[in-house]
Short mmCIF file of C-alpha atoms and ligand atoms in Angstrom, two decimals:
data_model
loop_
_atom_site.label_atom_id
_atom_site.label_comp_id
_atom_site.label_asym_id
_atom_site.label_seq_id
_atom_site.Cartn_x
_atom_site.Cartn_y
_atom_site.Cartn_z
CA MET A 1 12.59 -5.77 23.06
CA SER A 2 14.76 -4.64 20.16
CA PRO A 3 13.76 -5.26 16.58
CA SER A 4 15.19 -8.37 15.18
CA THR A 5 16.64 -8.54 11.75
CA ALA A 6 14.97 -11.23 9.70
CA ALA A 7 16.55 -13.36 7.04
CA ASP A 8 15.97 -10.43 4.70
CA PRO A 9 18.23 -7.78 6.20
CA SER A 10 16.30 -4.89 4.76
CA LEU A 11 13.26 -5.84 6.86
CA LEU A 12 13.32 -4.67 10.43
CA ILE A 13 10.70 -6.71 12.18
CA PHE A 14 8.84 -5.39 15.27
CA PRO A 15 8.33 -8.41 17.43
CA ASP A 16 5.70 -6.80 19.66
CA ALA A 17 3.75 -5.12 16.79
CA ASP A 18 0.52 -6.43 18.16
CA LYS A 19 0.74 -4.34 21.19
CA SER A 20 1.20 -1.13 19.15
CA PRO A 21 -1.93 1.03 18.71
CA LEU A 22 -4.17 0.25 15.73
CA SER A 23 -3.06 3.42 13.94
CA ILE A 24 0.44 1.94 13.57
CA ARG A 25 -0.34 -1.11 11.43
CA ALA A 26 3.05 -1.96 10.18
CA LYS A 27 4.86 -5.01 11.62
CA ALA A 28 8.19 -4.00 9.86
CA LEU A 29 10.10 -1.12 8.28
CA VAL A 30 10.79 -1.72 4.57
CA PHE A 31 14.08 -0.12 3.74
CA ILE A 32 15.36 -1.33 0.33
CA ASP A 33 16.29 1.81 -1.73
CA PRO A 34 19.93 2.90 -1.39
CA ARG A 35 18.70 6.15 0.27
CA THR A 36 16.75 4.40 2.96
CA ARG A 37 19.46 1.89 3.45
CA LYS A 38 21.78 4.65 4.21
CA LEU A 39 19.21 6.25 6.44
CA ARG A 40 18.99 2.89 8.33
CA GLU A 41 22.67 2.99 8.97
CA GLU A 42 22.44 6.45 10.47
CA VAL A 43 19.47 5.39 12.57
CA GLU A 44 21.50 2.57 14.02
CA ARG A 45 24.34 4.89 14.83
CA LEU A 46 22.12 7.42 16.55
CA ALA A 47 19.54 5.25 18.26
CA GLY A 48 21.56 4.24 21.30
CA LEU A 49 23.26 7.58 21.76
CA PRO A 50 21.93 10.02 24.38
CA VAL A 51 20.91 12.56 21.77
CA PRO A 52 17.55 14.08 20.77
CA ILE A 53 16.51 13.29 17.19
CA LEU A 54 14.75 15.34 14.65
CA ILE A 55 13.00 13.47 11.69
CA GLU A 56 12.22 15.58 8.73
CA GLY A 57 9.77 14.30 6.18
CA GLU A 58 6.59 14.82 4.24
CA THR A 59 3.27 13.49 5.38
CA GLY A 60 2.92 9.70 5.35
CA THR A 61 6.59 8.95 4.90
CA GLY A 62 6.78 6.82 7.99
CA LYS A 63 8.16 9.26 10.59
CA GLU A 64 6.28 7.78 13.51
CA LEU A 65 7.21 4.29 12.54
CA LEU A 66 10.81 5.35 12.40
CA ALA A 67 10.51 6.94 15.79
CA ARG A 68 9.21 3.72 17.25
CA HIS A 69 11.97 1.83 15.71
CA ILE A 70 14.45 4.25 17.33
CA HIS A 71 12.85 3.81 20.66
CA ARG A 72 13.06 0.03 20.47
CA SER A 73 16.63 0.08 19.18
CA SER A 74 17.66 2.47 22.07
CA GLU A 75 16.42 -0.29 24.59
CA ARG A 76 15.30 2.49 26.87
CA PRO A 77 13.12 0.71 29.46
CA GLY A 78 10.35 3.41 29.66
CA LEU A 79 7.46 3.91 27.24
CA PHE A 80 7.19 5.26 23.77
CA VAL A 81 4.74 8.19 24.06
CA ALA A 82 3.51 9.81 20.81
CA LEU A 83 1.94 13.19 20.78
CA SER A 84 0.83 15.53 17.96
CA CYS A 85 1.71 19.10 18.93
CA SER A 86 -1.12 20.45 16.93
CA GLY A 87 -3.47 18.43 19.14
CA LEU A 88 -2.46 20.05 22.41
CA SER A 89 -5.21 22.06 24.11
CA PRO A 90 -4.73 25.81 23.53
CA ASN A 91 -5.45 26.55 27.22
CA HIS A 92 -4.09 23.57 29.09
CA GLY A 93 -1.20 22.62 26.76
CA GLU A 94 1.39 23.23 29.53
CA ALA A 95 -0.45 20.92 32.11
CA GLU A 96 -1.08 18.16 29.47
CA LEU A 97 2.67 18.33 28.64
CA PHE A 98 4.33 18.85 32.02
CA GLY A 99 1.65 17.62 34.34
CA TYR A 100 -0.07 19.20 37.35
CA THR A 101 -0.69 18.65 41.07
CA ALA A 102 -3.97 18.11 42.75
CA GLY A 103 -5.83 21.40 43.13
CA ALA A 104 -3.41 23.29 40.56
CA HIS A 105 -6.51 24.45 38.71
CA GLN A 106 -10.19 23.97 38.67
CA GLY A 107 -11.14 20.40 37.60
CA ALA A 108 -7.74 19.00 38.82
CA PRO A 109 -8.81 16.87 41.81
CA SER A 110 -5.71 14.63 41.51
CA SER A 111 -2.22 15.03 40.12
CA ARG A 112 -1.17 14.09 36.71
CA ALA A 113 2.31 13.26 35.41
CA GLY A 114 1.61 14.82 31.95
CA TRP A 115 2.96 13.27 28.61
CA LEU A 116 6.48 14.13 29.62
CA GLY A 117 6.07 12.23 32.84
CA SER A 118 4.50 9.24 31.10
CA ALA A 119 7.47 9.03 28.87
CA ASN A 120 9.93 9.01 31.78
CA GLY A 121 12.72 6.54 31.21
CA GLY A 122 11.45 6.28 27.56
CA THR A 123 10.95 8.34 24.50
CA LEU A 124 8.62 11.23 23.82
CA TYR A 125 7.63 11.55 20.22
CA LEU A 126 6.47 15.04 19.35
CA ASP A 127 4.91 15.17 15.79
CA GLU A 128 4.78 18.56 14.07
CA ILE A 129 7.03 20.15 16.71
CA ALA A 130 6.73 23.56 15.01
CA ASP A 131 3.09 23.63 16.08
CA LEU A 132 4.22 23.73 19.71
CA PRO A 133 3.50 27.24 21.14
CA LEU A 134 6.81 29.19 21.54
CA ALA A 135 6.42 29.47 25.33
CA LEU A 136 6.21 25.77 25.61
CA GLN A 137 9.16 25.27 23.30
CA ALA A 138 11.34 27.21 25.71
CA GLN A 139 9.89 25.31 28.74
CA LEU A 140 10.44 21.96 26.92
CA LEU A 141 14.00 22.80 26.32
CA GLY A 142 14.60 23.83 29.89
CA VAL A 143 13.21 20.49 31.08
CA LEU A 144 15.18 18.31 28.64
CA GLU A 145 18.38 20.22 29.57
CA THR A 146 18.06 20.26 33.30
CA GLY A 147 16.25 16.84 33.68
CA GLU A 148 13.66 18.56 35.93
CA ALA A 149 10.08 19.40 35.26
CA TRP A 150 7.85 21.75 37.24
CA ARG A 151 4.29 20.62 37.31
CA ALA A 152 1.68 23.24 37.62
CA GLY A 153 1.00 23.93 41.31
CA ALA A 154 4.06 22.04 42.46
CA SER A 155 6.51 23.36 45.18
CA ALA A 156 9.43 21.30 43.90
CA PRO A 157 10.53 19.99 40.48
CA THR A 158 10.16 16.31 39.51
CA PRO A 159 13.13 14.69 37.90
CA VAL A 160 12.62 13.40 34.28
CA ASP A 161 14.74 11.36 32.02
CA VAL A 162 13.17 11.68 28.50
CA ARG A 163 14.69 11.08 25.04
CA LEU A 164 12.93 13.42 22.60
CA VAL A 165 12.32 12.32 19.05
CA ALA A 166 10.67 15.25 17.21
CA ALA A 167 9.16 15.26 13.69
CA THR A 168 8.47 18.03 11.23
CA SER A 169 7.20 18.36 7.72
CA ILE A 170 8.39 21.91 7.46
CA ASP A 171 11.92 23.48 7.58
CA LEU A 172 12.48 24.40 11.21
CA TRP A 173 15.31 26.89 10.41
CA ARG A 174 12.93 28.78 8.11
CA ALA A 175 10.43 28.84 11.10
CA VAL A 176 13.29 30.12 13.27
CA GLU A 177 13.90 32.97 10.67
CA ALA A 178 10.20 33.81 10.66
CA GLY A 179 10.30 34.07 14.49
CA LYS A 180 7.95 30.98 14.92
CA PHE A 181 10.40 28.60 16.36
CA ASP A 182 12.84 28.77 19.33
CA GLU A 183 16.33 29.01 17.85
CA ARG A 184 17.85 27.25 20.94
CA LEU A 185 15.52 24.34 20.56
CA ALA A 186 16.31 24.10 16.88
CA HIS A 187 20.02 23.85 17.87
CA TYR A 188 19.29 21.31 20.50
CA LEU A 189 17.42 19.11 17.93
CA SER A 190 20.04 19.46 15.30
CA ASP A 191 22.48 16.94 16.96
CA GLY A 192 20.50 13.93 15.62
CA HIS A 193 19.00 15.05 12.28
CA LEU A 194 17.35 12.39 10.01
CA GLU A 195 15.81 13.09 6.66
CA LEU A 196 13.11 10.67 5.55
CA PRO A 197 12.88 11.21 1.73
CA PRO A 198 9.48 11.37 0.03
CA LEU A 199 8.64 8.10 -1.62
CA ARG A 200 9.12 9.55 -5.21
CA GLU A 201 12.73 10.02 -4.41
CA ARG A 202 13.24 6.42 -3.34
CA VAL A 203 11.72 4.54 -6.07
CA GLY A 204 13.45 1.41 -5.04
CA ASP A 205 11.16 1.15 -1.96
CA VAL A 206 7.88 1.37 -4.02
CA LEU A 207 7.49 -2.23 -5.06
CA PRO A 208 8.92 -3.82 -1.94
CA LEU A 209 6.37 -1.77 0.04
CA ALA A 210 3.58 -2.72 -2.20
CA GLU A 211 4.48 -6.33 -1.91
CA TYR A 212 4.73 -5.93 1.82
CA PHE A 213 1.31 -4.32 2.05
CA LEU A 214 -0.15 -6.94 -0.16
CA GLY A 215 1.15 -9.59 2.15
CA ILE A 216 -0.23 -8.00 5.22
CA TYR A 217 -3.79 -7.39 3.65
CA THR A 218 -4.04 -10.77 1.99
CA GLN A 219 -3.22 -12.34 5.32
CA ARG A 220 -5.70 -10.19 7.23
CA LEU A 221 -8.46 -10.59 4.66
CA ARG A 222 -7.71 -14.28 4.01
CA LEU A 223 -7.27 -13.72 0.26
CA PRO A 224 -4.86 -15.35 -2.11
CA LEU A 225 -1.74 -13.26 -2.93
CA PRO A 226 -2.08 -11.66 -6.45
CA ASN A 227 0.73 -10.76 -8.72
CA ILE A 228 1.31 -7.20 -9.73
CA SER A 229 1.38 -6.97 -13.48
CA HIS A 230 4.34 -5.35 -15.25
CA ALA A 231 2.23 -2.41 -16.44
CA ALA A 232 0.91 -1.98 -12.98
CA GLN A 233 4.42 -2.01 -11.49
CA LYS A 234 5.56 0.81 -13.89
CA VAL A 235 2.46 2.88 -12.90
CA LEU A 236 3.35 2.39 -9.21
CA GLU A 237 6.91 3.37 -9.95
CA ARG A 238 6.09 6.46 -11.94
CA HIS A 239 3.39 7.98 -9.63
CA ASP A 240 4.40 11.01 -7.62
CA TRP A 241 3.09 9.85 -4.28
CA PRO A 242 2.09 13.20 -2.67
CA GLY A 243 0.68 11.12 0.29
CA ASN A 244 3.84 8.95 0.29
CA THR A 245 3.73 5.53 1.97
CA ARG A 246 0.30 6.02 3.45
CA GLU A 247 -1.10 6.70 -0.03
CA LEU A 248 0.66 3.66 -1.38
CA GLU A 249 -0.77 1.41 1.40
CA ASN A 250 -4.18 2.70 0.55
CA VAL A 251 -3.77 2.15 -3.26
CA VAL A 252 -2.56 -1.41 -2.72
CA HIS A 253 -5.49 -2.19 -0.29
CA PHE A 254 -7.99 -0.89 -2.85
CA ALA A 255 -6.44 -2.71 -5.72
CA LEU A 256 -6.45 -5.96 -3.80
CA LEU A 257 -10.26 -5.54 -3.23
CA VAL A 258 -11.09 -4.83 -6.79
CA CYS A 259 -8.63 -6.96 -8.71
CA GLY A 260 -10.50 -10.24 -8.18
CA ALA A 261 -7.57 -12.36 -6.76
CA GLU A 262 -5.44 -13.25 -9.89
CA GLN A 263 -3.44 -10.22 -10.90
CA ILE A 264 -3.35 -6.52 -10.09
CA GLU A 265 -3.50 -4.54 -13.39
CA ALA A 266 -2.84 -0.79 -13.87
CA ARG A 267 -6.62 -0.23 -14.03
CA HIS A 268 -7.05 -1.48 -10.44
CA LEU A 269 -4.75 1.01 -9.03
CA ASN A 270 -7.06 3.96 -9.39
CA LEU A 271 -4.10 6.33 -10.02
CA PRO A 272 -4.17 9.14 -12.54
CA ALA A 273 -2.43 8.43 -15.89
CA THR A 274 1.07 9.71 -16.12
CA PRO A 275 1.06 13.21 -17.44
CA PRO A 276 2.26 13.41 -21.19
CA LEU A 277 5.38 15.58 -20.46
CA LYS A 278 6.54 13.12 -17.87
CA ARG A 279 5.96 10.20 -20.37
CA ILE A 280 8.15 12.07 -22.85
CA GLU A 281 10.81 12.47 -20.35
CA GLN A 282 10.63 8.80 -19.32
CA ALA A 283 10.67 7.70 -23.02
CA PHE A 284 13.65 9.89 -23.61
CA GLU A 285 15.51 8.34 -20.65
CA GLN A 286 14.71 4.89 -21.85
CA LEU A 287 16.09 5.61 -25.28
CA LEU A 288 19.16 7.13 -23.82
CA GLU A 289 19.62 3.96 -21.66
CA ALA A 290 19.02 1.74 -24.61
CA GLY A 291 21.39 3.94 -26.81
CA ASP A 292 19.20 3.32 -29.89
CA ALA A 293 20.98 5.78 -32.42
CA ASN A 294 18.18 5.64 -35.04
CA GLN A 295 15.45 6.40 -32.59
CA LEU A 296 17.46 9.14 -30.93
CA ALA A 297 18.15 10.77 -34.34
CA ALA A 298 14.45 10.65 -35.20
CA LEU A 299 13.50 12.03 -31.77
CA ARG A 300 16.12 14.97 -32.26
CA ASP A 301 14.43 15.74 -35.56
CA VAL A 302 11.04 15.99 -33.94
CA LEU A 303 12.35 18.16 -31.17
CA ARG A 304 14.06 20.49 -33.69
CA GLN A 305 10.77 20.81 -35.57
CA ALA A 306 8.98 21.61 -32.35
CA GLU A 307 11.66 24.17 -31.57
CA ARG A 308 11.23 25.90 -34.98
CA ARG A 309 7.57 26.01 -34.48
CA LEU A 310 7.98 27.79 -31.18
CA GLY A 311 10.32 30.17 -32.98
CA GLY A 312 13.49 29.02 -31.28
N1 ATP B 1 9.19 1.84 5.62
C1 ATP B 1 7.97 1.46 5.88
N2 ATP B 1 7.69 0.07 5.98
C2 ATP B 1 6.43 -0.32 6.28
N3 ATP B 1 5.42 0.46 6.52
C3 ATP B 1 5.64 1.77 6.49
C4 ATP B 1 6.95 2.32 6.13
N4 ATP B 1 6.80 3.64 6.24
C5 ATP B 1 5.52 4.00 6.47
N5 ATP B 1 4.85 2.82 6.63
C6 ATP B 1 3.33 2.83 6.93
O1 ATP B 1 2.78 3.93 6.42
C7 ATP B 1 1.83 4.66 7.13
C8 ATP B 1 2.20 6.02 7.41
O2 ATP B 1 3.39 6.07 8.30
P1 ATP B 1 3.50 7.05 9.61
O3 ATP B 1 2.20 7.26 10.24
O4 ATP B 1 4.67 6.57 10.35
O5 ATP B 1 3.91 8.27 8.74
P2 ATP B 1 4.16 9.86 9.26
O6 ATP B 1 5.30 10.32 8.49
O7 ATP B 1 4.19 9.85 10.78
O8 ATP B 1 2.87 10.55 8.82
P3 ATP B 1 2.15 12.00 9.13
O9 ATP B 1 3.12 13.01 8.67
O10 ATP B 1 0.91 11.99 8.39
O11 ATP B 1 2.07 11.95 10.63
C9 ATP B 1 1.74 3.74 8.46
O12 ATP B 1 0.68 2.80 8.24
C10 ATP B 1 2.98 3.00 8.42
O13 ATP B 1 2.93 1.92 9.15
MG1 MG B 2 2.72 10.71 12.04
#
């Protein structure tokens, strides 16, 4: 089933979210900031096309959730199979990925389709693709280009029709330069390139996401829905979010548990105070926006004094 667009067009609802694994808790993708709205348009353009997709983004930005959305939008009939390349067994990676026939190796009494075979007709999501060993990268490219996979021990290839959605938190072209990534696979993946910006670069998503997670957790924990105080909202918007959306989700969950129902205050967020230099920058920006000439003049004086002290 494809995701439906609810009354709020920025929410993409996953109708069968209950069937998703527990690790994927979201029932919707919140895309409000202009940057993510633009991303959503690109996703809609690419999802139904027969092209592989590379999602670039820091940890916790929502790459897997986006990949699931792409799979649903593509309406491919097969399964969405998610696999982390760093989790492949060092010795049996090839068999895990491409499958094997009965008796292909010790401890293989029956044949296995492998991850690729399980995703036949559907989407294979490969997280941290740069962690795939070089030999398997070349082999994977061969399978995707020819539509045929050789299972270990097989005398004939098996046809496979898989759409690849790969994710990376590092720049693949730098990995190519360093000789760690197959250049042809990088080219193959560059047709459908999506960049999921870090949360600090799409501040417009922060409060909608916080409200969204509050909604989910209050429902699940059967708690009343608290407000987020103005000061707490500011703290959320100014935080750097190194752990991105996952970190925000955890912060909101924690705040909900400690706030005692009524209102979430800044102190409930358990986030470090904004560093002084950043506060000065923000104050300066606010003054510029407000265009208060007196205050700006005073600020300029202070800055000149500081400059003189530093010998400038
Ligand atoms: N736009 C969004 N709307 C709603 N929930 C989101 C959104 N983005 C991320 N999430 C939630 O944030 C958490 C992290 O997302 P996800 O696992 O997809 O990130 P990831 O980029 O794959 O992370 P990692 O790099 O660690 O594998 C999940 O619980 C996910 O449901
Ligand atoms: Mg992930």
